[in-house]
JSON list of C-alpha atoms in Angstrom, two decimals:
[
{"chain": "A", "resi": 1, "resn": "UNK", "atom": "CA", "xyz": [10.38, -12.90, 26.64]},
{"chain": "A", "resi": 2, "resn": "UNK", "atom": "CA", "xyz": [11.48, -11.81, 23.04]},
{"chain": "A", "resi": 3, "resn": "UNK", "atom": "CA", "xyz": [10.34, -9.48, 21.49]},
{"chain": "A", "resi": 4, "resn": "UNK", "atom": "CA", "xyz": [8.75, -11.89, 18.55]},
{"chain": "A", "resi": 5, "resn": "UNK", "atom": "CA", "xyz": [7.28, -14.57, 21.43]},
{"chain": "A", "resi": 6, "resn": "UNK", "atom": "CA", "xyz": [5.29, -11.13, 23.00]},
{"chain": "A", "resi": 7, "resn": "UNK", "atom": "CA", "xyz": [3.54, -10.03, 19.39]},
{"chain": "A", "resi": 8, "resn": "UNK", "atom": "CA", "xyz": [2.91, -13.58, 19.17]},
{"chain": "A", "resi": 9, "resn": "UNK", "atom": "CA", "xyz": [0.96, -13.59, 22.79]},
{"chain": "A", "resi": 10, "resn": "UNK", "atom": "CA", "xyz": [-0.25, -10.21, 21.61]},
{"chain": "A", "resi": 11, "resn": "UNK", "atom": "CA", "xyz": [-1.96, -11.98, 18.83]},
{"chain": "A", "resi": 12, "resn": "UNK", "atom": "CA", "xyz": [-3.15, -14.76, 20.26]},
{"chain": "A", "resi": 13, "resn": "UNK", "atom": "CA", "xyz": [-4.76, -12.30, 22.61]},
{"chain": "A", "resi": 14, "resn": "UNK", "atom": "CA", "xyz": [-6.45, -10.20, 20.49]},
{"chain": "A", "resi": 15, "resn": "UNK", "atom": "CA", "xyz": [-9.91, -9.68, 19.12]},
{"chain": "A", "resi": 16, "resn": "UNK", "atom": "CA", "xyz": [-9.50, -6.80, 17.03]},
{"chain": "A", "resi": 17, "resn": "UNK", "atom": "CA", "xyz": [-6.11, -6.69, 15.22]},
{"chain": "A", "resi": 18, "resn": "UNK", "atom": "CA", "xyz": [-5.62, -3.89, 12.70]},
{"chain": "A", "resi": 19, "resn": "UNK", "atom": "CA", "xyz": [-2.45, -4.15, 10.62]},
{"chain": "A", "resi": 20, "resn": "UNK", "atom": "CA", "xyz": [-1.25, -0.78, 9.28]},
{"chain": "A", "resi": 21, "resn": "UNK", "atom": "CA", "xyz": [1.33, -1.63, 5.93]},
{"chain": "A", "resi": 22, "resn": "UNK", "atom": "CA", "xyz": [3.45, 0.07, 3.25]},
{"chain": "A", "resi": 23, "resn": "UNK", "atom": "CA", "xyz": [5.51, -1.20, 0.44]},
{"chain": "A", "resi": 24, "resn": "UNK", "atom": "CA", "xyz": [7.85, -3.29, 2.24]},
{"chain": "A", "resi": 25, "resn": "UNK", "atom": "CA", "xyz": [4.94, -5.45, 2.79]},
{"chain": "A", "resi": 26, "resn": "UNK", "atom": "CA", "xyz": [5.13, -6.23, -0.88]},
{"chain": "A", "resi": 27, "resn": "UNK", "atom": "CA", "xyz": [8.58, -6.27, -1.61]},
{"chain": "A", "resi": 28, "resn": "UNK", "atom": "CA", "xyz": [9.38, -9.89, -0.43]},
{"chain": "A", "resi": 29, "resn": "UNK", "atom": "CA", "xyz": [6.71, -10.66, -3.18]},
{"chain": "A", "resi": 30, "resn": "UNK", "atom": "CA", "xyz": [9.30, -8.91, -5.44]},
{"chain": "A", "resi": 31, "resn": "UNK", "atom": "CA", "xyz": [7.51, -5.98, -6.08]},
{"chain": "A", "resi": 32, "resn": "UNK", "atom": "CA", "xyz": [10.30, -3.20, -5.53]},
{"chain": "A", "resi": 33, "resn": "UNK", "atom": "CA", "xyz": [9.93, 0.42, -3.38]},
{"chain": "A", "resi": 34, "resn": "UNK", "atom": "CA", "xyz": [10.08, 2.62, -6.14]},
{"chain": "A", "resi": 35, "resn": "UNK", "atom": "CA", "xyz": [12.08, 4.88, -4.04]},
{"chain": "A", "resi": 36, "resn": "UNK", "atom": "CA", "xyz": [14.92, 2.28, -3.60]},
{"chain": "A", "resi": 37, "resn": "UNK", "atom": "CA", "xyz": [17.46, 4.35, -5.71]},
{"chain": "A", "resi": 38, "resn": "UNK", "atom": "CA", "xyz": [18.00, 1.78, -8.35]},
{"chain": "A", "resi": 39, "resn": "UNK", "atom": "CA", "xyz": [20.29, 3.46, -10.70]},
{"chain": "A", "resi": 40, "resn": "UNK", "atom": "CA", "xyz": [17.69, 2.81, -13.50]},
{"chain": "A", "resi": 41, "resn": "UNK", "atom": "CA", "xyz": [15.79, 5.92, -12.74]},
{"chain": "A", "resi": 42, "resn": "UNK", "atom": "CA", "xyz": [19.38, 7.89, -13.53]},
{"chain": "A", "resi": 43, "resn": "UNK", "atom": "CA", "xyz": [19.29, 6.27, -17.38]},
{"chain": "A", "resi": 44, "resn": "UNK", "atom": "CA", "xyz": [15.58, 6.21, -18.01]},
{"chain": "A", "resi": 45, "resn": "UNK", "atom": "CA", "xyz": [13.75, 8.74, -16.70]},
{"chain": "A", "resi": 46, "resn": "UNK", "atom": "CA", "xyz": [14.37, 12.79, -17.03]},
{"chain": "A", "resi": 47, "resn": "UNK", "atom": "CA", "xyz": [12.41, 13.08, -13.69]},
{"chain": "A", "resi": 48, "resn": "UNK", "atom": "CA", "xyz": [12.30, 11.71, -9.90]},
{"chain": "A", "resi": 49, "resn": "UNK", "atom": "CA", "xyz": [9.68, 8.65, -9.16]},
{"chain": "A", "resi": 50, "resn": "UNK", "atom": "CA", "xyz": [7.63, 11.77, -7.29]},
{"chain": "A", "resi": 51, "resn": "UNK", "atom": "CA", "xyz": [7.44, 14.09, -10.16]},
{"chain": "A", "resi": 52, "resn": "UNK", "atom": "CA", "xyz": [6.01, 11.87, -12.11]},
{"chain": "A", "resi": 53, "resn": "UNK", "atom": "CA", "xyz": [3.75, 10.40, -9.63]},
{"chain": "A", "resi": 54, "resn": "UNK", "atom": "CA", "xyz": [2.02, 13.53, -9.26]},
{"chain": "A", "resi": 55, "resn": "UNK", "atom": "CA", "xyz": [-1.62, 15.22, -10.58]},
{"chain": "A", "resi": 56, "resn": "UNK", "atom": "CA", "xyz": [-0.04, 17.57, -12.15]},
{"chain": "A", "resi": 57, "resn": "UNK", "atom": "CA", "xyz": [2.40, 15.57, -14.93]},
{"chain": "A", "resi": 58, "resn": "UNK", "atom": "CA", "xyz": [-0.08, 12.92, -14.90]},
{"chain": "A", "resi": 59, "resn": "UNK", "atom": "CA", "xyz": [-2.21, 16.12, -16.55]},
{"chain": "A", "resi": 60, "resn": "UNK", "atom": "CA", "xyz": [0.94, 17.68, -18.30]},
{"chain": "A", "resi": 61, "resn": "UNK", "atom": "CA", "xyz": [2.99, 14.71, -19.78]},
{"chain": "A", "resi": 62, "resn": "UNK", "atom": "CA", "xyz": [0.60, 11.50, -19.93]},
{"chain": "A", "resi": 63, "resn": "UNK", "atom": "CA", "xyz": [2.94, 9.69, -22.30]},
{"chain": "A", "resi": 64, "resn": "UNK", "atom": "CA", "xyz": [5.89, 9.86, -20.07]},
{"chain": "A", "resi": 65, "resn": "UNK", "atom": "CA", "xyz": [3.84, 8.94, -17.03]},
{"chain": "A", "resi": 66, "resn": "UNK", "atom": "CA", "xyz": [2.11, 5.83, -18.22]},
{"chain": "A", "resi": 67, "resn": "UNK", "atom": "CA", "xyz": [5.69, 4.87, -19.85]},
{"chain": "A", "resi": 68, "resn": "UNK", "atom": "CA", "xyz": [7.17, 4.64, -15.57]},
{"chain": "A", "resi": 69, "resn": "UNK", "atom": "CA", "xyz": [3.66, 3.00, -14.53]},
{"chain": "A", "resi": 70, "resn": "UNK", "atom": "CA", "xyz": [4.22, 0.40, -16.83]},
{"chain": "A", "resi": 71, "resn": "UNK", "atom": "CA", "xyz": [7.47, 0.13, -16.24]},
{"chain": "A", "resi": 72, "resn": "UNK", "atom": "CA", "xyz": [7.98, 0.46, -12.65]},
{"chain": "A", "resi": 73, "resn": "UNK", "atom": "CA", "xyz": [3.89, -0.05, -10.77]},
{"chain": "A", "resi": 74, "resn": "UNK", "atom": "CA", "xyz": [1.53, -1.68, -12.71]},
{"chain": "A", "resi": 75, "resn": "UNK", "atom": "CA", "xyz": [2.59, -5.29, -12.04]},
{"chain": "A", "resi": 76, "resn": "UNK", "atom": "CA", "xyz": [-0.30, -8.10, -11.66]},
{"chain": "A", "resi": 77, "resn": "UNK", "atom": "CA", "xyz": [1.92, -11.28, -11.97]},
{"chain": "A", "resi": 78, "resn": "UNK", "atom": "CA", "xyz": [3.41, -10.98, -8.52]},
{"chain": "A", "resi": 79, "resn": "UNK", "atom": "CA", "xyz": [1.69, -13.37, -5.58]},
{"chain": "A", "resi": 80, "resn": "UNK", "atom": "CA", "xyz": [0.96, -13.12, -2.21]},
{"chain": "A", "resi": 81, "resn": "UNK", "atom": "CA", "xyz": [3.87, -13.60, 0.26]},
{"chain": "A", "resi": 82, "resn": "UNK", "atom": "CA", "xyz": [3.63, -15.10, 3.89]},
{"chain": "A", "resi": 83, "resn": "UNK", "atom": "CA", "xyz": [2.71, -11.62, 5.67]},
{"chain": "A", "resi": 84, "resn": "UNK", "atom": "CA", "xyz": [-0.42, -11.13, 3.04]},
{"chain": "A", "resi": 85, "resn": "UNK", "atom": "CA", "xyz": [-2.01, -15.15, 4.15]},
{"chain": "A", "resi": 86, "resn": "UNK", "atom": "CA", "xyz": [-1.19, -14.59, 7.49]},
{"chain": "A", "resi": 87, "resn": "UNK", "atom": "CA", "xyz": [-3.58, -11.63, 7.77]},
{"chain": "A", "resi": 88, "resn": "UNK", "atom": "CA", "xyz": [-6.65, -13.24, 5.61]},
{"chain": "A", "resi": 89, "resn": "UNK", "atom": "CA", "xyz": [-5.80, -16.26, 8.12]},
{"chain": "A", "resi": 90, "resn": "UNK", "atom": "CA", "xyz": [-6.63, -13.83, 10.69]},
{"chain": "A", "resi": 91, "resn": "UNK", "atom": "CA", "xyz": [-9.56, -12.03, 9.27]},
{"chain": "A", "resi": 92, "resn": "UNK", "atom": "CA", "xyz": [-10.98, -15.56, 8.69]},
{"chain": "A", "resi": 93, "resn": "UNK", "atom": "CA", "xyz": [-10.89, -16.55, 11.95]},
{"chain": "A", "resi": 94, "resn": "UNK", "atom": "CA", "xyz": [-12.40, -13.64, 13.35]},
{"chain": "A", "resi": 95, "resn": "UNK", "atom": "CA", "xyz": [-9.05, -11.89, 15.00]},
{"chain": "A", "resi": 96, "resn": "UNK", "atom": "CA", "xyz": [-8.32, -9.42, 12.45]},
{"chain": "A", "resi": 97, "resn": "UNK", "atom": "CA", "xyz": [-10.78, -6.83, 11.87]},
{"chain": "A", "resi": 98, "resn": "UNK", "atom": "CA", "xyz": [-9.32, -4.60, 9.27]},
{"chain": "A", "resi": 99, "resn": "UNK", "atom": "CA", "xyz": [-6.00, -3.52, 6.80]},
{"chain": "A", "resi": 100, "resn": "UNK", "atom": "CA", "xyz": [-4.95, -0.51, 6.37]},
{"chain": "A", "resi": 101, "resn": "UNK", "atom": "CA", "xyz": [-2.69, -0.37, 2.83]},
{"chain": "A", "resi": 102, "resn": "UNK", "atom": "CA", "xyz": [-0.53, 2.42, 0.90]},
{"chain": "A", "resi": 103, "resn": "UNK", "atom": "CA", "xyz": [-0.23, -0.25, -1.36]},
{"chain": "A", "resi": 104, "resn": "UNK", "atom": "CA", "xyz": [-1.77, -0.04, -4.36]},
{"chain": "A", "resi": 105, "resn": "UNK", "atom": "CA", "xyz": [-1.08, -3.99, -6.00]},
{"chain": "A", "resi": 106, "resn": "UNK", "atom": "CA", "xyz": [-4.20, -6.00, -4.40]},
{"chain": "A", "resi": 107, "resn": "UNK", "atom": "CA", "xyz": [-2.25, -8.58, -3.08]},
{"chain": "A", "resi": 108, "resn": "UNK", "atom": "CA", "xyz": [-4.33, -8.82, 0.16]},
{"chain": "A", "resi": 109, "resn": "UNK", "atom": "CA", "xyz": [-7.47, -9.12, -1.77]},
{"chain": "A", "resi": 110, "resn": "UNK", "atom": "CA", "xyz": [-5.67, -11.89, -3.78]},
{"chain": "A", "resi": 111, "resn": "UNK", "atom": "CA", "xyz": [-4.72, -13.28, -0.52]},
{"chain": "A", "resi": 112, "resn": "UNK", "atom": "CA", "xyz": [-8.53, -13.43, 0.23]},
{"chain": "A", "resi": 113, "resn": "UNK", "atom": "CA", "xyz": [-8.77, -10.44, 2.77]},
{"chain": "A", "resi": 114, "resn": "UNK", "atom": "CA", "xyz": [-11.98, -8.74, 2.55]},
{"chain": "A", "resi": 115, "resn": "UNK", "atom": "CA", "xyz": [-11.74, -5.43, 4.87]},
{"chain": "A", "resi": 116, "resn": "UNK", "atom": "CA", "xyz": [-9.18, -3.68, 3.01]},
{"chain": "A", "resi": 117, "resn": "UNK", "atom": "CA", "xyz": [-8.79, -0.07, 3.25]},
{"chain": "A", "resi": 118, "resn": "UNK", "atom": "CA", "xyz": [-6.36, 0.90, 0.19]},
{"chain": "A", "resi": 119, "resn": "UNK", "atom": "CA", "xyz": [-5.65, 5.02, 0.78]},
{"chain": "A", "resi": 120, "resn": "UNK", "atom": "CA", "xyz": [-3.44, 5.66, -2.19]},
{"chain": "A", "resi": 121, "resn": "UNK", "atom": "CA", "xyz": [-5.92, 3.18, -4.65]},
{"chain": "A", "resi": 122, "resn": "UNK", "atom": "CA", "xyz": [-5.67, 0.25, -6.38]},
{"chain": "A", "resi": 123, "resn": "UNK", "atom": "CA", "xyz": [-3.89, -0.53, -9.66]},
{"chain": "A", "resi": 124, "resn": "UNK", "atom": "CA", "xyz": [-6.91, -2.50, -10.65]},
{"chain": "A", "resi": 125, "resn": "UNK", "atom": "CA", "xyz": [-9.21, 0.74, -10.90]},
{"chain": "A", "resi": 126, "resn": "UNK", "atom": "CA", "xyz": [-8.90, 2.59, -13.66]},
{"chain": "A", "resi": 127, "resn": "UNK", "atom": "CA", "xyz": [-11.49, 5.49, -15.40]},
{"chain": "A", "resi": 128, "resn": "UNK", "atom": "CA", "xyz": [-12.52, 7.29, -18.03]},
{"chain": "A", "resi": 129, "resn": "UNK", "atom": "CA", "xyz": [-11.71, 10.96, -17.12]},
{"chain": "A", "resi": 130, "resn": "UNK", "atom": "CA", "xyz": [-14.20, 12.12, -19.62]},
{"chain": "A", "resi": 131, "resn": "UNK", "atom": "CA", "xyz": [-17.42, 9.88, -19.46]},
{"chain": "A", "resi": 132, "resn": "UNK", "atom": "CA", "xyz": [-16.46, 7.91, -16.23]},
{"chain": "A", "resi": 133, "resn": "UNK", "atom": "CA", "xyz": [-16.69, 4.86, -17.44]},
{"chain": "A", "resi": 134, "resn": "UNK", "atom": "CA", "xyz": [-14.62, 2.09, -15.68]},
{"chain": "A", "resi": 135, "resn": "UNK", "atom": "CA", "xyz": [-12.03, -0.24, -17.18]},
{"chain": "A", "resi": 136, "resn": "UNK", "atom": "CA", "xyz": [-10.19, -2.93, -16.16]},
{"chain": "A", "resi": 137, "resn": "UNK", "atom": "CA", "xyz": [-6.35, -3.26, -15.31]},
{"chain": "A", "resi": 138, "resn": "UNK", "atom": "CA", "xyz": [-5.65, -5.80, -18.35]},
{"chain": "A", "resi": 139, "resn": "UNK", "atom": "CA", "xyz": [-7.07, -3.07, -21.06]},
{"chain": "A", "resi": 140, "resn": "UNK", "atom": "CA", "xyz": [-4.75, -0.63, -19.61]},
{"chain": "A", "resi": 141, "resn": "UNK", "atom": "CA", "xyz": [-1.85, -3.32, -19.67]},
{"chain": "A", "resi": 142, "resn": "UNK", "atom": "CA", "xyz": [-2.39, -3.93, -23.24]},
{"chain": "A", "resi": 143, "resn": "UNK", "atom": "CA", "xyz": [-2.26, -0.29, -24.45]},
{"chain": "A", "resi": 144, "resn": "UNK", "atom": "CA", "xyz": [0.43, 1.32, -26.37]},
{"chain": "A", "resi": 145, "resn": "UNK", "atom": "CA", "xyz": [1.54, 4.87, -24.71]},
{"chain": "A", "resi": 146, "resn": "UNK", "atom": "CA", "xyz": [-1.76, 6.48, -23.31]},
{"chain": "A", "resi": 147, "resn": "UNK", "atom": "CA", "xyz": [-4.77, 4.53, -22.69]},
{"chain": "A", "resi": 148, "resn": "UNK", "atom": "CA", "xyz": [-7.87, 5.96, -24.35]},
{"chain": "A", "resi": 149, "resn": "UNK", "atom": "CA", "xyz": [-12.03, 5.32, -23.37]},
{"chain": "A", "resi": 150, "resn": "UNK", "atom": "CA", "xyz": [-13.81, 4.86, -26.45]},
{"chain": "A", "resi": 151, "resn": "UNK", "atom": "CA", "xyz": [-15.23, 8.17, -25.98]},
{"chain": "A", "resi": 152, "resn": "UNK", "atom": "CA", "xyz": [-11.79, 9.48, -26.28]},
{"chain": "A", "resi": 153, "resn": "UNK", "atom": "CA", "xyz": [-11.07, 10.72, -22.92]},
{"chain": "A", "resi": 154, "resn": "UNK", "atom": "CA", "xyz": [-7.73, 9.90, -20.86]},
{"chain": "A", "resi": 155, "resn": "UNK", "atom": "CA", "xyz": [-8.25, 6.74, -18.54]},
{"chain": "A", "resi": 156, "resn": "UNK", "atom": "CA", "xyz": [-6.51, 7.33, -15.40]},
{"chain": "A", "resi": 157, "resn": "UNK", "atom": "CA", "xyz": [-5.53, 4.87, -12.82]},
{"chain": "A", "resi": 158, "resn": "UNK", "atom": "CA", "xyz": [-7.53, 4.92, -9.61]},
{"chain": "A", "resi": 159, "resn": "UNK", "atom": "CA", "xyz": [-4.32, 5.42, -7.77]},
{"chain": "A", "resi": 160, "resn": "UNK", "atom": "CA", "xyz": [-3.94, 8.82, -5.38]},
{"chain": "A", "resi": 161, "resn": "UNK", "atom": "CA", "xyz": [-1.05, 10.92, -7.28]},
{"chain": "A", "resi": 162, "resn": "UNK", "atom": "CA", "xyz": [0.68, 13.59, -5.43]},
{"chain": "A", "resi": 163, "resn": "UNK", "atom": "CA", "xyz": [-1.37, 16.49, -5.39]},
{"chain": "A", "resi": 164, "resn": "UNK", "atom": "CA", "xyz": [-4.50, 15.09, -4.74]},
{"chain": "A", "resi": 165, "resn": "UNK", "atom": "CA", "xyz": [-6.71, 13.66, -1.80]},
{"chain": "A", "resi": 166, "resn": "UNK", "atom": "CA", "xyz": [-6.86, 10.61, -0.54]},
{"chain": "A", "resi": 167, "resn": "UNK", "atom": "CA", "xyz": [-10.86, 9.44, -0.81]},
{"chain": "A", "resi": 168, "resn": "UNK", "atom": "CA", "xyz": [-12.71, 10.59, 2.04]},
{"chain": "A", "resi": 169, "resn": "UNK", "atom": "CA", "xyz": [-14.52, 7.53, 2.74]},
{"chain": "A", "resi": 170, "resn": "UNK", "atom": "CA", "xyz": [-11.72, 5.42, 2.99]},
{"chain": "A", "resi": 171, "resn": "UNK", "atom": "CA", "xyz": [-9.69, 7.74, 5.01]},
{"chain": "A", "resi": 172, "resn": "UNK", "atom": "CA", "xyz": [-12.60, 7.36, 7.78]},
{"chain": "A", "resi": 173, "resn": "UNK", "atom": "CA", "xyz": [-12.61, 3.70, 7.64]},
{"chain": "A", "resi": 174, "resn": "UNK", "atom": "CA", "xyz": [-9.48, 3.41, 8.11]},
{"chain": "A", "resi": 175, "resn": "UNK", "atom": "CA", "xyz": [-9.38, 5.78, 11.15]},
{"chain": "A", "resi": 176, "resn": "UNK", "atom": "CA", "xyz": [-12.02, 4.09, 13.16]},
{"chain": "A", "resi": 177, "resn": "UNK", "atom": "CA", "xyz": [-10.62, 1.01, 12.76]},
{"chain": "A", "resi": 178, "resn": "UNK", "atom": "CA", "xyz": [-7.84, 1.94, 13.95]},
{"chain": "A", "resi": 179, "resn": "UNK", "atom": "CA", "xyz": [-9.29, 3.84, 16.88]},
{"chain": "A", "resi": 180, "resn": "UNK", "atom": "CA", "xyz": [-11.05, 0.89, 17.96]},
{"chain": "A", "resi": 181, "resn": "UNK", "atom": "CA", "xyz": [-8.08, -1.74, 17.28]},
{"chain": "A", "resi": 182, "resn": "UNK", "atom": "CA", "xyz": [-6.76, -3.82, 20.04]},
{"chain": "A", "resi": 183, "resn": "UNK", "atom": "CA", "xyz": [-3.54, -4.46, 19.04]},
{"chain": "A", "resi": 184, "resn": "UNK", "atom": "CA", "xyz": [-1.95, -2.35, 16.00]},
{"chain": "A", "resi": 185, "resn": "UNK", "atom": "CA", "xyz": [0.74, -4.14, 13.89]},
{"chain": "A", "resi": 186, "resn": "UNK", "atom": "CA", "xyz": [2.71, -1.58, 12.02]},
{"chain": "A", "resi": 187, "resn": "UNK", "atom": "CA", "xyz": [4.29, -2.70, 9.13]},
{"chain": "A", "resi": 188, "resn": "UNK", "atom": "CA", "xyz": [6.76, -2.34, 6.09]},
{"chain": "A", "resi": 189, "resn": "UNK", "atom": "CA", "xyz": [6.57, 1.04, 6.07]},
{"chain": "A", "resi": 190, "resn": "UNK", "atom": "CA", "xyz": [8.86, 3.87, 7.48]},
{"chain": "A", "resi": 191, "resn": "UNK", "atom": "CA", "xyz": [5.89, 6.43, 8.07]},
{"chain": "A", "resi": 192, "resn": "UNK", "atom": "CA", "xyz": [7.31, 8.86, 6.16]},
{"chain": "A", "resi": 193, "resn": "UNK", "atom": "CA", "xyz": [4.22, 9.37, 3.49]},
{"chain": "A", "resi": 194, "resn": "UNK", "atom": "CA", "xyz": [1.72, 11.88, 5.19]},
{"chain": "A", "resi": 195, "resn": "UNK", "atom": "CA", "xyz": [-1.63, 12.11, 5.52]},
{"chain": "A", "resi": 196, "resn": "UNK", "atom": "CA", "xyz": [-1.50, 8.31, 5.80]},
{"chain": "A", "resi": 197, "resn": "UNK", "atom": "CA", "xyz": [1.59, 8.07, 8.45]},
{"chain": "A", "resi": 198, "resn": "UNK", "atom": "CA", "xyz": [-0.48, 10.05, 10.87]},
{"chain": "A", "resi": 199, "resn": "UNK", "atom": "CA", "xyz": [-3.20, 7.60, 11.26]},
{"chain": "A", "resi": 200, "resn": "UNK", "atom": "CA", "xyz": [-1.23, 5.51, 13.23]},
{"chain": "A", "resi": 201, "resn": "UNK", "atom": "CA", "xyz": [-1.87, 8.35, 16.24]},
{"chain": "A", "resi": 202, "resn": "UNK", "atom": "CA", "xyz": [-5.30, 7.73, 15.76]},
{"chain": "A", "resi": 203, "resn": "UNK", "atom": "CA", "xyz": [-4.81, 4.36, 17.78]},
{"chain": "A", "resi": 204, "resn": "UNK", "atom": "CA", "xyz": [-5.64, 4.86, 22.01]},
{"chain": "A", "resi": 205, "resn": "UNK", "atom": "CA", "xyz": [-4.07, 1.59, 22.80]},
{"chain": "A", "resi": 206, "resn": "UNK", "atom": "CA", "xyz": [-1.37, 0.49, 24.48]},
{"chain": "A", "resi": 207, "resn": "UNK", "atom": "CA", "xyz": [-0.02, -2.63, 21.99]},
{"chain": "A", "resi": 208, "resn": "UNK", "atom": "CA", "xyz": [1.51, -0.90, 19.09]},
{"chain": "A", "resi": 209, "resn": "UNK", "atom": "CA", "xyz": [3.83, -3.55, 17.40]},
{"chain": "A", "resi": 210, "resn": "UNK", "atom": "CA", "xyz": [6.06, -1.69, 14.77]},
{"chain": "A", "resi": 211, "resn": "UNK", "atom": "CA", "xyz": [7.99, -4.31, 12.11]},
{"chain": "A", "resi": 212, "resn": "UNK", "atom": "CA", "xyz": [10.36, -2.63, 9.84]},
{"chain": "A", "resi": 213, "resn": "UNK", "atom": "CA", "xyz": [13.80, -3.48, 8.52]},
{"chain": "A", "resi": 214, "resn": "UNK", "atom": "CA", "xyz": [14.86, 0.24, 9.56]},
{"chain": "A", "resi": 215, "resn": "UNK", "atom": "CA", "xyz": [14.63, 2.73, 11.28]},
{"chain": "A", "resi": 216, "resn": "UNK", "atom": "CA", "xyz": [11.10, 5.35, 11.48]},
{"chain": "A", "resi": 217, "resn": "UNK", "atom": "CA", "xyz": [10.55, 8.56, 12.43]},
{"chain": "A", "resi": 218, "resn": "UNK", "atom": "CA", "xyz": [7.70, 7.00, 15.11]},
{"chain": "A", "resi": 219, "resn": "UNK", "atom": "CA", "xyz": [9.88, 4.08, 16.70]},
{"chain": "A", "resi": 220, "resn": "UNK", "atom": "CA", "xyz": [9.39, 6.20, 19.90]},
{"chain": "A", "resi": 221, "resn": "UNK", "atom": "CA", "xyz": [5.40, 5.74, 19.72]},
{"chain": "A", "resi": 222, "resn": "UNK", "atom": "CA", "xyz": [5.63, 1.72, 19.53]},
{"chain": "A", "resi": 223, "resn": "UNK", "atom": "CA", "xyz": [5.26, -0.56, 22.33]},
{"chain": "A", "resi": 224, "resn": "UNK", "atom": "CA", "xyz": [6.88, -3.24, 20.66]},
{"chain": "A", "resi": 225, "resn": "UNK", "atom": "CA", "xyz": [9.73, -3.14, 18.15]},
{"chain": "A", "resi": 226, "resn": "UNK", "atom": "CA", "xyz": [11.00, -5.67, 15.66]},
{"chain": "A", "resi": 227, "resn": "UNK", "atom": "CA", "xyz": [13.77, -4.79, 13.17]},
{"chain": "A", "resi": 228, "resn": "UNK", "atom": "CA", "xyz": [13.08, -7.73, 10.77]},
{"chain": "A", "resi": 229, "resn": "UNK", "atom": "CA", "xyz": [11.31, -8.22, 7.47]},
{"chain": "A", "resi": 230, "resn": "UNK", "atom": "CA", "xyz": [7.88, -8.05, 7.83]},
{"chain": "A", "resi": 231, "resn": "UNK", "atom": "CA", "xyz": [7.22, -11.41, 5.61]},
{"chain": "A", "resi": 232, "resn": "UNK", "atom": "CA", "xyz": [10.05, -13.83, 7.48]},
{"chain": "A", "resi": 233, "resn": "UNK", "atom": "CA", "xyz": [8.08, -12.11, 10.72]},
{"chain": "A", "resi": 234, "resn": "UNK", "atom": "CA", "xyz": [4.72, -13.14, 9.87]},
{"chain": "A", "resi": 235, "resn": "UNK", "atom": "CA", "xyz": [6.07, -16.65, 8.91]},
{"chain": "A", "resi": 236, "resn": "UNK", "atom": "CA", "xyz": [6.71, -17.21, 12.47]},
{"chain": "A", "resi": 237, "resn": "UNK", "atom": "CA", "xyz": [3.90, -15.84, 14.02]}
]
């Protein structure tokens, strides 16, 4: 049997699927890795993708970093590709119990799924870092430079910058579900982004399916391994 006919008997067999994902997930929706090396990072910016992705130029150089999350992450136009319906197919008929994301672009919630466990955030979360107060993804859109509350504090996206900790709460959803998964589908992501790579050892099964177009550092932990993307995958399944 292929290796694509057993996840599909996997599936079928399952009661409790968890799928674990990371950007590739998104990219066949044409949302790009921002760590492909693109050569536009060479012209534009002064600084890597994960300087200014952290807490502490977020603090230092707000201008600059709102300029690349414009640019490069804050895009709500894209659509949900075949991997994202699959899994709200799933959830809705009762096989899928949760997602675990890095991805930070809601398209599984635009997709329909409900149990989504986002660990870096959600573009579509933004705050006040003064009074609190929430605001929505299109007021930071329409901003010039950096978005201000009317109180006059700095709104900042509700996205986990480097330097800081992912949200506790999440982080133990996501862990018992996938301690109690059935069959764990790995995907579009080359576990190389810790603390949320390491959840995958969390899961005491025995049907890890891992779907990437290359090469991870935890192919040897997988049960099942399919080099394709994770979208033209899910089409078939």
């Amino acid at each position: 049997m292929g290796n694509l006919q057993t996840l599909k008997s996997w599936v079928q067999e399952s009661r409790a699927i968890v799928f674990f994902g990371g950007a590739g997930v998104s990219t066949e929706s044409g949302i790009p890795d921002f760590r492909g090396v693109d050569g536009l990072y060479r012209q534009k910016y002064a600084y890597p993708p994960e300087t200014i992705l952290s807490a502490d130029f977020f603090a230092r150089y707000p201008e600059e970093f709102y300029r690349f999350y414009r640019e490069k992450m804050l895009v709500t136009n894209a659509r949900p590709n075949a991997a994202h319906e699959k899994l709200a197919q799933w959830e809705r008929e009762g096989k899928l119990r949760a997602i675990v994301t890095q991805n930070i672009d809601g398209l599984h919630q635009k997709a329909g799924s409900k149990n989504v466990f986002e660990l870096h955030g959600s573009i579509y979360r933004n705050h006040c870092q003064r009074c609190g107060r929430s605001w929505g993804v299109e007021y930071v859109q329409a901003c010039e430079g950096v978005p201000r509350c009317e109180c006059g504090g700095v709104i900042k996206p509700d996205v986990v910058l480097y330097g800081e900790s992912l949200d506790g709460d999440v982080l133990r959803g996501a862990l018992e579900a996938i301690r109690t998964a059935d069959l764990l589908i790995v995907g579009g992501t080359s576990l190389t982004v810790y603390p949320a790579a390491g959840l995958i050892d969390a899961y005491r099964g025995h049907r890890l399916a891992l779907v990437n177009k290359t090469a991870t550092g935890r192919d040897d932990r997988a049960d099942l391994l399919l080099r394709t993307p994770i979208g033209e995958t899910f089409a078939q399944l």
